[in-house]
Amino acid sequence: MRKTNQTIMKKIYTILIILTLSVLSIKAQDVQPINNWKFHVGDDMQWKTPAFNDNAWQQIRVDIPWDDQGYKKNEGYGWYRAKVVIPSSLKNKAYLKDSIKIYIGKVDECDQTYLNGKLIGQNAGIVTANFEDPNYAWTYERCYCVAVNDPAINWDKENVIAIRVYNGYGIGGMYQAKPEISMRELIDYVKIYTDETSFKQKENNSYANSVEIVNKYAASKITGKLLVQVKSNEKQKVLWEKQLDVTMLPLEHYKATIDFPNVENSYIVYTFTESITKKTIKTLLEIPYILTPKAAKTPRINGAKVFGVRPNHPFLYIIAATGERPLTYAAEGLPKGLTLDKTTGMISGSIPAKGTFKIKLSVENSLGKNTRDFKIECGDLICLTPPLGWNSWNCWGLSVSTDKVKASADAMVSSGLINHGWTYMNIDDGWELVHKDDSITCNEKFPNMKSLADYVHSKGLKLGIYSSPGPKTCGGYEGSFNYEQADANNYAAWGIDYLKYDWCSYETVACNDTDRLFKPYRKMQTALSKVNRDIVYSLCQYGMGDVWKWGATVNGNTWRTTGDITDTWGSLSEIGFNQDKCAPYSQPGHWNDPDMLVVGKVGWGPSLHNTHLTPSEQYTHISLWALLSAPLLIGCDLSQLDDFTLNLLTNDEVIDIDQDPLGKGATRVVKNTDYQVWVKQLEDGSIAVGIFNLSNDVKKITVNWNELNIKGTKTFRDVWRQKDLGKYKDLFTATVSSHGVMLARVY
Ligand code: GAL
């Protein structure tokens, strides 16, 4: 009996082992990982050849950039190499047996990928001397296909994969990569297209979202099932689901609009399972969630608490206030020379002499009254809080026009943004024509700059403009080189309030001495100091020469600390979470500028798209920029604002953190791969704390008092929800969505 049992057990074990092994071997046949990568800095085309001996090369990880592995600031070339056996058994299990896929993950910025010396794919090309914007290729995942009968493949033998990488700026190399080889299948020809802001909130508080699935395979139809699930952010529990049958003829698409209940703090998952191979693809979409409570009907004064102006220069300030209209405004203690329009809240005039003026502002309607202290500093320094406004670049690019600026100015008022302190309307590149009789002229899109300025001022808003110290702007338009004073005079005569001065082609005329970076900015500063108008001076040279250390010496009011931002998590997080070094230089009148906002409809050209940032990423964007005391320049078309974006930009408690009169930049107090904590000191002695979840999962994050450098019992206020969370001692824990933030004021 015992013996029989043992025999049976042995048999069962054997069967189990065989089963496990066969499962493992099926798995092994499915995907071949590419491990053991080696790396070398520099560039030599010999390195692509399989025969090259890379024994002396260093081992490297490909899930994190080379900067974090001892190759900090390697701007230029580097090569990765790995050896891998490509098993012919991959073909056995495949349905389509025509090509292999070599997946290498993300590469910052450009790559050329070689299989046994043969180029099998590249992204953004490899650029040398004339390195230009590679279309943000660094955010793309690379996957290159090779036909099974390509002689470059050594089936069942060693193959050498060599990747030539070029990095022009910032961190570089392969990252977020888990390289592997598999067969190309039907599922690889299927794409799911979704759109974050195609979420429509319906009357009964439910949502609708549109999805499109495309069959990109010309040779056959593709069928399968589409599973639509709504999952809770916190527990990732399925809250609602529905399954649909999908059939797509060759090169055809399938479209559906899905109605689902409004479930707070959740996301939608579309999973398509191809019916023959049962292989799946998945897309996740966060459902927009509105956090800022609606502004009360009773009056509230918002915006900056301090404003700088130079003596005898035109003064224009509109009191930002929410509350049911009509509102009546009052300002006690205005200096001589200034008057207030009691019905619009616009203060104008000019102050003849330097001085500090303490004003009591008040706003009243039938429901109540609100008062607030306000300070006017008449002296040399302007821009005492970071500029709040709009800039045309991230939406319209070079297609900006008078009509588009006017439409956004109108929307700045009609949307109510102006009531939260948003003021500047800045025209970026694309307005210039040529210098004629020493004067800069505007192209046909700006027939009358003075009347545009008058129009914008009549609404209590301000007008900004753009130029370059070089002969040409970055967009190839006329720059200010050798016309600095004439241009400054022109700007003042038109009524311009803000100048973004962008390095661009100055490189071609720059001298080679140690002064080369400052020289053009000093020259325009001198020119601006001679005009009888306050013009905020915004330096744009992408952070060269650690501009934050010297920007104030050329009277820069703001200076770009980085290259251009784009609407991806990669760009946002790389820029935003690398601002720590600039923090000590943030002060009233002088601001670090990590570039403009990428929320709402953006596009850098005539056609616009909804930002590719998820709702949580957008909360992170605005929170981080506010903590950094960054200029907040909205980069979208204001005439097409959706509810979510408007809500994001009208939280007065968030704006207060940005506009805090102390002007400190937040510093990072905790940094690890999953989360970071940033702290900003505020004028009233409280601190603003941003707890950022950088991981791909919802996370419970705990911060302790040592990290925050505080003592005793503290109240935490959730700034986005404008709600006190309670009193805490020693520790505070928040549940934070993926790429999201808990922004708190702690006092
Ligand atoms: C870039 C600048 C952008 C935009 C553009 C205009 O150099 O960083 O913000 O101004 O030029 O051509």
XYZ file of C-alpha atoms in Angstrom, residues 336-637:
302
model
C -0.600 109.930 -5.021
C -0.742 109.341 -8.759
C -2.809 106.152 -8.643
C -6.554 105.864 -9.048
C -8.924 102.945 -8.718
C -11.884 102.191 -10.933
C -14.381 101.044 -8.298
C -16.427 98.951 -10.706
C -13.636 97.057 -12.486
C -10.995 96.935 -9.735
C -8.386 98.405 -12.087
C -5.704 100.572 -10.462
C -3.780 102.807 -12.877
C -1.631 105.939 -13.054
C 2.008 106.329 -12.001
C 3.855 106.964 -8.748
C 6.264 109.914 -8.819
C 8.724 108.775 -6.148
C 10.143 105.622 -4.589
C 8.449 104.256 -1.477
C 6.614 101.355 0.144
C 2.838 101.767 0.223
C 0.625 99.616 2.410
C -2.845 99.392 0.964
C -6.038 97.834 2.269
C -7.991 96.349 -0.602
C -11.635 95.495 -0.218
C -14.253 93.928 -2.432
C -17.955 93.861 -1.717
C -21.137 92.392 -3.163
C -24.671 91.854 -1.897
C -23.505 88.748 -0.018
C -20.523 90.165 1.855
C -17.185 91.897 1.924
C -13.562 90.753 1.897
C -10.456 92.784 2.710
C -6.793 92.044 2.212
C -3.454 93.792 2.815
C -1.588 94.675 -0.338
C 1.813 96.290 -0.734
C 3.100 98.416 -3.585
C 6.875 98.718 -3.709
C 7.876 101.655 -5.865
C 11.608 101.232 -6.528
C 14.052 99.556 -8.885
C 12.759 96.028 -8.564
C 9.720 94.754 -10.445
C 8.158 91.310 -10.803
C 8.056 90.738 -7.051
C 6.063 87.534 -7.481
C 6.391 85.038 -10.359
C 4.514 86.167 -13.494
C 1.099 84.549 -13.977
C -0.237 84.495 -17.498
C -0.311 82.893 -20.916
C 2.200 82.385 -23.716
C 1.411 81.479 -27.318
C 4.262 79.012 -27.964
C 3.047 75.699 -26.544
C -0.222 75.987 -28.425
C 0.245 78.062 -31.544
C 4.007 77.853 -32.202
C 4.888 80.060 -35.155
C 1.242 80.271 -36.268
C 0.389 82.832 -33.574
C -1.677 85.795 -34.804
C -3.457 88.875 -33.484
C -6.798 87.065 -33.566
C -5.449 84.149 -31.585
C -3.947 86.434 -28.934
C -7.199 88.392 -28.721
C -9.245 85.211 -28.419
C -7.069 84.047 -25.538
C -7.215 87.498 -23.894
C -11.012 87.443 -24.164
C -11.059 83.950 -22.674
C -8.710 84.990 -19.871
C -11.540 87.287 -18.776
C -14.628 85.272 -19.713
C -13.332 82.040 -18.156
C -12.709 83.937 -14.920
C -8.956 83.175 -14.902
C -8.275 86.901 -14.478
C -10.091 86.724 -11.127
C -7.359 84.447 -9.815
C -4.461 86.729 -10.741
C -3.621 85.545 -14.280
C -2.382 88.638 -16.106
C 0.245 88.352 -18.860
C -0.644 87.630 -22.485
C 2.709 86.824 -24.068
C 3.299 86.567 -27.798
C 6.179 84.190 -28.455
C 8.132 83.781 -31.715
C 6.467 84.440 -35.060
C 5.356 88.108 -35.015
C 8.477 89.773 -36.447
C 9.173 90.960 -40.004
C 12.292 93.114 -40.663
C 14.013 96.229 -39.364
C 13.029 99.213 -41.449
C 14.539 102.636 -40.710
C 15.859 101.230 -37.441
C 12.426 100.031 -36.364
C 11.305 96.454 -36.037
C 8.188 95.845 -38.102
C 5.547 93.200 -37.564
C 4.440 90.638 -40.147
C 0.941 90.502 -41.631
C -0.411 88.550 -38.657
C 0.198 91.562 -36.392
C -0.970 94.589 -38.392
C -1.079 96.885 -35.357
C 0.833 95.914 -32.235
C -0.018 99.154 -30.427
C -3.726 98.637 -30.818
C -3.368 94.997 -29.689
C -1.571 96.256 -26.560
C -4.339 98.804 -25.961
C -6.942 96.070 -26.360
C -5.188 93.793 -23.871
C -4.632 96.652 -21.379
C -8.282 97.692 -21.577
C -9.088 94.336 -19.951
C -6.588 94.881 -17.145
C -4.198 92.370 -18.759
C -0.607 92.900 -19.934
C 1.112 92.163 -23.234
C 4.393 90.318 -23.665
C 6.632 89.906 -26.696
C 9.588 87.779 -27.817
C 12.938 88.356 -29.495
C 16.490 87.041 -29.741
C 19.825 88.758 -29.162
C 20.976 87.026 -32.364
C 20.275 88.109 -35.944
C 17.475 85.515 -36.149
C 15.057 84.001 -33.647
C 14.793 80.252 -33.155
C 11.902 80.215 -35.624
C 14.041 82.047 -38.222
C 12.384 85.445 -37.753
C 14.180 88.791 -37.360
C 16.131 89.106 -34.097
C 17.417 92.163 -32.198
C 21.151 91.863 -32.934
C 22.550 95.396 -33.314
C 19.053 96.888 -32.829
C 18.732 96.404 -29.088
C 17.959 100.002 -28.101
C 15.730 100.628 -31.110
C 13.743 97.487 -30.296
C 13.422 98.343 -26.602
C 12.149 101.793 -27.588
C 9.636 100.250 -29.931
C 8.376 97.803 -27.327
C 7.864 100.653 -24.870
C 6.067 102.775 -27.461
C 3.684 99.897 -28.249
C 2.996 99.321 -24.553
C 4.773 95.996 -24.101
C 5.056 94.724 -20.517
C 7.207 91.588 -20.849
C 10.123 90.548 -23.059
C 11.255 86.938 -23.526
C 14.777 87.148 -24.917
C 15.821 83.859 -26.501
C 19.490 83.017 -27.259
C 18.848 81.169 -30.600
C 21.168 82.375 -33.391
C 23.242 84.499 -31.028
C 25.594 81.520 -31.060
C 26.659 82.545 -34.582
C 27.811 86.017 -33.498
C 28.923 85.321 -29.928
C 32.505 86.164 -29.081
C 34.699 83.507 -27.561
C 35.581 85.231 -24.311
C 34.338 84.452 -20.836
C 31.678 87.130 -21.168
C 29.910 85.467 -24.083
C 26.872 84.277 -22.129
C 26.180 87.503 -20.249
C 27.029 90.031 -22.964
C 23.837 89.970 -25.030
C 21.655 89.920 -21.937
C 23.501 92.864 -20.403
C 23.118 94.802 -23.632
C 19.343 94.405 -23.720
C 19.163 95.122 -19.988
C 20.861 98.488 -20.597
C 18.438 99.207 -23.420
C 15.397 98.294 -21.299
C 16.653 100.434 -18.411
C 16.453 103.489 -20.689
C 12.759 103.219 -21.568
C 10.009 104.762 -19.477
C 8.071 101.559 -18.990
C 8.383 98.486 -16.778
C 9.169 95.503 -18.974
C 9.593 92.167 -17.231
C 12.868 90.769 -18.552
C 12.744 87.037 -19.202
C 16.022 85.334 -20.133
C 15.760 82.261 -22.309
C 19.010 80.414 -22.921
C 18.075 76.986 -21.568
C 20.168 77.249 -18.374
C 23.590 77.672 -20.028
C 26.397 78.625 -17.658
C 24.129 77.963 -14.658
C 22.151 81.105 -15.468
C 20.417 80.921 -12.077
C 23.730 81.989 -10.520
C 24.080 85.171 -12.578
C 20.676 85.961 -14.114
C 19.976 88.558 -11.424
C 23.188 90.436 -12.260
C 21.801 91.299 -15.699
C 18.486 92.224 -14.069
C 16.767 89.125 -15.375
C 13.373 88.810 -13.751
C 13.056 85.217 -14.864
C 15.469 82.799 -16.517
C 14.818 79.488 -18.180
C 16.706 76.778 -16.356
C 16.172 74.028 -18.962
C 15.547 73.142 -22.571
C 12.008 73.107 -23.934
C 9.282 71.213 -22.141
C 6.827 68.939 -23.899
C 3.571 67.345 -22.770
C 4.920 63.985 -21.637
C 5.653 62.579 -18.202
C 9.281 62.010 -19.265
C 9.802 65.665 -20.108
C 7.824 67.027 -17.181
C 9.496 64.845 -14.586
C 12.998 65.256 -15.943
C 12.676 69.033 -15.892
C 10.585 69.460 -12.757
C 12.438 67.111 -10.451
C 15.828 68.533 -11.430
C 15.259 72.080 -10.197
C 16.735 71.560 -6.743
C 20.063 73.104 -7.702
C 18.407 76.392 -8.689
C 16.343 76.817 -5.506
C 18.757 79.051 -3.562
C 18.601 81.682 -6.318
C 14.830 82.174 -6.272
C 13.899 85.538 -4.752
C 11.434 88.389 -5.279
C 12.179 89.942 -8.670
C 14.274 86.971 -9.868
C 12.693 83.614 -10.682
C 13.850 80.231 -11.944
C 11.774 79.306 -14.981
C 11.445 75.567 -15.722
C 9.423 76.464 -18.862
C 5.758 76.974 -19.576
C 2.767 74.874 -18.612
C 1.693 71.959 -20.793
C -1.926 71.526 -19.749
C -5.083 71.875 -21.856
C -4.945 71.943 -25.653
C -1.348 72.298 -26.811
C 0.369 71.614 -30.113
C 3.226 73.998 -31.030
C 1.657 74.658 -34.372
C -1.576 75.268 -36.129
C -3.169 72.013 -34.960
C -3.724 71.310 -31.289
C -4.169 68.168 -29.231
C -5.126 67.497 -25.645
C -2.093 67.337 -23.414
C -0.629 63.856 -23.173
C -0.238 64.250 -19.410
C -2.661 62.270 -17.269
C -4.835 64.194 -14.801
C -2.548 63.152 -11.916
C 0.509 64.279 -13.868
C -1.138 67.648 -14.415
C -1.760 68.042 -10.670
C 1.920 67.232 -10.190
C 2.897 69.811 -12.835
C 1.007 72.709 -11.275
C 1.908 71.705 -7.692
C 5.617 71.376 -8.442
C 5.774 74.634 -10.403
C 3.977 76.438 -7.536
C 6.412 74.964 -5.003
C 9.334 76.089 -7.163
C 8.007 79.686 -7.322
C 8.063 79.311 -11.080
C 6.424 81.700 -13.536
C 3.113 80.089 -14.448
C 2.529 80.690 -18.138
C -0.389 78.695 -19.464
C 0.573 77.155 -22.794
C -2.835 76.172 -24.157
C -5.513 77.808 -26.253
